[in-house]
Amino acid sequence: PVFAVAGEDVILPCSVKPNISVVDMRVEWTRPDQKDSLVHLYEDYEDRNTDQIESYRGRTKLNHQQLQGGNASLKLSPVRVSDEGRYKCFIQSKSWYNDVAFDVSVE
């Protein structure tokens, strides 16, 4: 699990190995335990957060420069108690996809 402190920033880890660029891929962060699950979406070289969960508006950030090295980690700031729960990072190219899921615990 990832441990976060309410009111501070947290980095939710997600990367591909080997470190290939994911700039031209789809990177989707979701909360599979919630009905409206989209936390952050990067697609076609830009962030597309029109369908983002309301409580995450303006609080999520992908470092576009780090996407070059395969790092799709998401910065969440500031952390809220309501952010506690399961997260999933899904990376998809034309030929393959990979995903990772983990729990975030807020103190």
C-alpha atoms as a printed R data frame, in Angstrom:
    type eleno elety resid chain resno       x      y       z
1   ATOM     1    CA   PRO     A     1   0.000  0.000   0.000
2   ATOM     2    CA   VAL     A     2   0.932  3.651  -0.422
3   ATOM     3    CA   PHE     A     3   0.747  5.752   2.735
4   ATOM     4    CA   ALA     A     4  -0.289  9.397   2.480
5   ATOM     5    CA   VAL     A     5  -0.830 12.188   4.992
6   ATOM     6    CA   ALA     A     6  -3.939 14.352   4.691
7   ATOM     7    CA   GLY     A     7  -3.063 17.882   3.591
8   ATOM     8    CA   GLU     A     8   0.242 16.882   1.982
9   ATOM     9    CA   ASP     A     9   1.154 15.725  -1.543
10  ATOM    10    CA   VAL     A    10   1.626 12.097  -2.519
11  ATOM    11    CA   ILE     A    11   3.089 10.421  -5.598
12  ATOM    12    CA   LEU     A    12   1.155  7.361  -6.761
13  ATOM    13    CA   PRO     A    13   3.788  5.151  -8.441
14  ATOM    14    CA   CYS     A    14   3.355  3.740 -11.941
15  ATOM    15    CA   SER     A    15   6.017  3.010 -14.544
16  ATOM    16    CA   VAL     A    16   6.852  0.613 -17.359
17  ATOM    17    CA   LYS     A    17   9.910 -1.617 -17.558
18  ATOM    18    CA   PRO     A    18  12.049 -1.378 -19.597
19  ATOM    19    CA   ASN     A    19  11.892  2.403 -19.419
20  ATOM    20    CA   ILE     A    20  10.288  3.078 -22.788
21  ATOM    21    CA   SER     A    21   8.486  6.315 -23.563
22  ATOM    22    CA   VAL     A    22   4.761  6.312 -22.875
23  ATOM    23    CA   VAL     A    23   4.244  9.780 -24.385
24  ATOM    24    CA   ASP     A    24   2.181  8.382 -27.273
25  ATOM    25    CA   MET     A    25   0.198  5.929 -25.112
26  ATOM    26    CA   ARG     A    26  -2.986  6.133 -23.093
27  ATOM    27    CA   VAL     A    27  -2.433  6.515 -19.341
28  ATOM    28    CA   GLU     A    28  -5.549  6.071 -17.260
29  ATOM    29    CA   TRP     A    29  -5.738  6.412 -13.488
30  ATOM    30    CA   THR     A    30  -8.953  5.106 -11.936
31  ATOM    31    CA   ARG     A    31 -10.636  4.233  -8.648
32  ATOM    32    CA   PRO     A    32 -12.119  0.801  -9.448
33  ATOM    33    CA   ASP     A    33 -14.012  0.849  -6.145
34  ATOM    34    CA   GLN     A    34 -16.104  3.869  -7.219
35  ATOM    35    CA   LYS     A    35 -18.925  4.200  -9.746
36  ATOM    36    CA   ASP     A    36 -17.479  7.258 -11.496
37  ATOM    37    CA   SER     A    37 -13.934  6.014 -11.459
38  ATOM    38    CA   LEU     A    38 -11.757  8.367 -13.563
39  ATOM    39    CA   VAL     A    39  -9.022 10.047 -11.521
40  ATOM    40    CA   HIS     A    40  -6.796 11.198 -14.437
41  ATOM    41    CA   LEU     A    41  -6.601 10.526 -18.175
42  ATOM    42    CA   TYR     A    42  -3.716 11.257 -20.536
43  ATOM    43    CA   GLU     A    43  -4.339 10.474 -24.200
44  ATOM    44    CA   ASP     A    44  -3.269 11.841 -27.600
45  ATOM    45    CA   TYR     A    45  -0.381 13.769 -25.984
46  ATOM    46    CA   GLU     A    46  -2.534 15.689 -23.483
47  ATOM    47    CA   ASP     A    47  -4.490 15.471 -20.252
48  ATOM    48    CA   ARG     A    48  -8.192 14.855 -20.902
49  ATOM    49    CA   ASN     A    49 -10.018 15.245 -17.633
50  ATOM    50    CA   THR     A    50 -13.534 16.246 -18.677
51  ATOM    51    CA   ASP     A    51 -14.934 13.015 -17.164
52  ATOM    52    CA   GLN     A    52 -12.727 13.204 -14.073
53  ATOM    53    CA   ILE     A    53 -14.256 12.583 -10.627
54  ATOM    54    CA   GLU     A    54 -15.282 16.036  -9.350
55  ATOM    55    CA   SER     A    55 -13.299 15.756  -6.093
56  ATOM    56    CA   TYR     A    56 -10.032 15.301  -8.058
57  ATOM    57    CA   ARG     A    57 -10.436 18.423 -10.234
58  ATOM    58    CA   GLY     A    58  -7.230 20.457 -10.191
59  ATOM    59    CA   ARG     A    59  -5.498 18.067  -7.773
60  ATOM    60    CA   THR     A    60  -3.913 15.531 -10.152
61  ATOM    61    CA   LYS     A    61  -0.776 15.983 -12.211
62  ATOM    62    CA   LEU     A    62   1.254 13.792 -14.548
63  ATOM    63    CA   ASN     A    63   4.815 14.923 -15.158
64  ATOM    64    CA   HIS     A    64   4.852 14.998 -18.969
65  ATOM    65    CA   GLN     A    65   8.676 15.088 -19.087
66  ATOM    66    CA   GLN     A    66   8.878 11.863 -17.053
67  ATOM    67    CA   LEU     A    67   6.553 10.094 -19.492
68  ATOM    68    CA   GLN     A    68   9.575  9.947 -21.849
69  ATOM    69    CA   GLY     A    69  11.285  7.553 -19.434
70  ATOM    70    CA   GLY     A    70   8.233  5.376 -18.856
71  ATOM    71    CA   ASN     A    71   7.203  7.041 -15.593
72  ATOM    72    CA   ALA     A    72   3.429  7.611 -15.416
73  ATOM    73    CA   SER     A    73   3.293  8.266 -11.671
74  ATOM    74    CA   LEU     A    74   0.514 10.605 -10.583
75  ATOM    75    CA   LYS     A    75   0.942 13.475  -8.145
76  ATOM    76    CA   LEU     A    76  -2.086 14.071  -5.949
77  ATOM    77    CA   SER     A    77  -2.247 17.273  -3.949
78  ATOM    78    CA   PRO     A    78  -3.329 17.990  -1.375
79  ATOM    79    CA   VAL     A    79  -4.364 14.565  -0.093
80  ATOM    80    CA   ARG     A    80  -7.852 14.284   1.422
81  ATOM    81    CA   VAL     A    81  -9.199 11.587   3.734
82  ATOM    82    CA   SER     A    82 -11.669 10.711   0.942
83  ATOM    83    CA   ASP     A    83  -8.716  9.757  -1.303
84  ATOM    84    CA   GLU     A    84  -8.229  6.556   0.681
85  ATOM    85    CA   GLY     A    85  -8.986  3.411  -1.291
86  ATOM    86    CA   ARG     A    86  -7.965  1.365  -4.326
87  ATOM    87    CA   TYR     A    87  -6.239  2.930  -7.339
88  ATOM    88    CA   LYS     A    88  -5.424  1.471 -10.737
89  ATOM    89    CA   CYS     A    89  -2.904  2.721 -13.298
90  ATOM    90    CA   PHE     A    90  -3.560  1.447 -16.834
91  ATOM    91    CA   ILE     A    91  -1.086  2.093 -19.675
92  ATOM    92    CA   GLN     A    92  -2.039  1.130 -23.210
93  ATOM    93    CA   SER     A    93  -0.289  1.325 -26.568
94  ATOM    94    CA   LYS     A    94  -1.498 -0.034 -29.908
95  ATOM    95    CA   SER     A    95   0.146 -3.412 -29.291
96  ATOM    96    CA   TRP     A    96   0.012 -4.033 -25.516
97  ATOM    97    CA   TYR     A    97  -1.221 -2.816 -22.172
98  ATOM    98    CA   ASN     A    98  -0.136 -3.041 -18.568
99  ATOM    99    CA   ASP     A    99  -1.843 -2.160 -15.323
100 ATOM   100    CA   VAL     A   100  -1.058 -2.029 -11.646
101 ATOM   101    CA   ALA     A   101  -3.442 -1.670  -8.713
102 ATOM   102    CA   PHE     A   102  -2.742 -0.800  -5.102
103 ATOM   103    CA   ASP     A   103  -4.358  0.682  -2.028
104 ATOM   104    CA   VAL     A   104  -3.780  4.172  -0.697
105 ATOM   105    CA   SER     A   105  -4.009  4.638   3.050
106 ATOM   106    CA   VAL     A   106  -4.511  8.181   4.392
107 ATOM   107    CA   GLU     A   107  -3.425  9.208   7.866
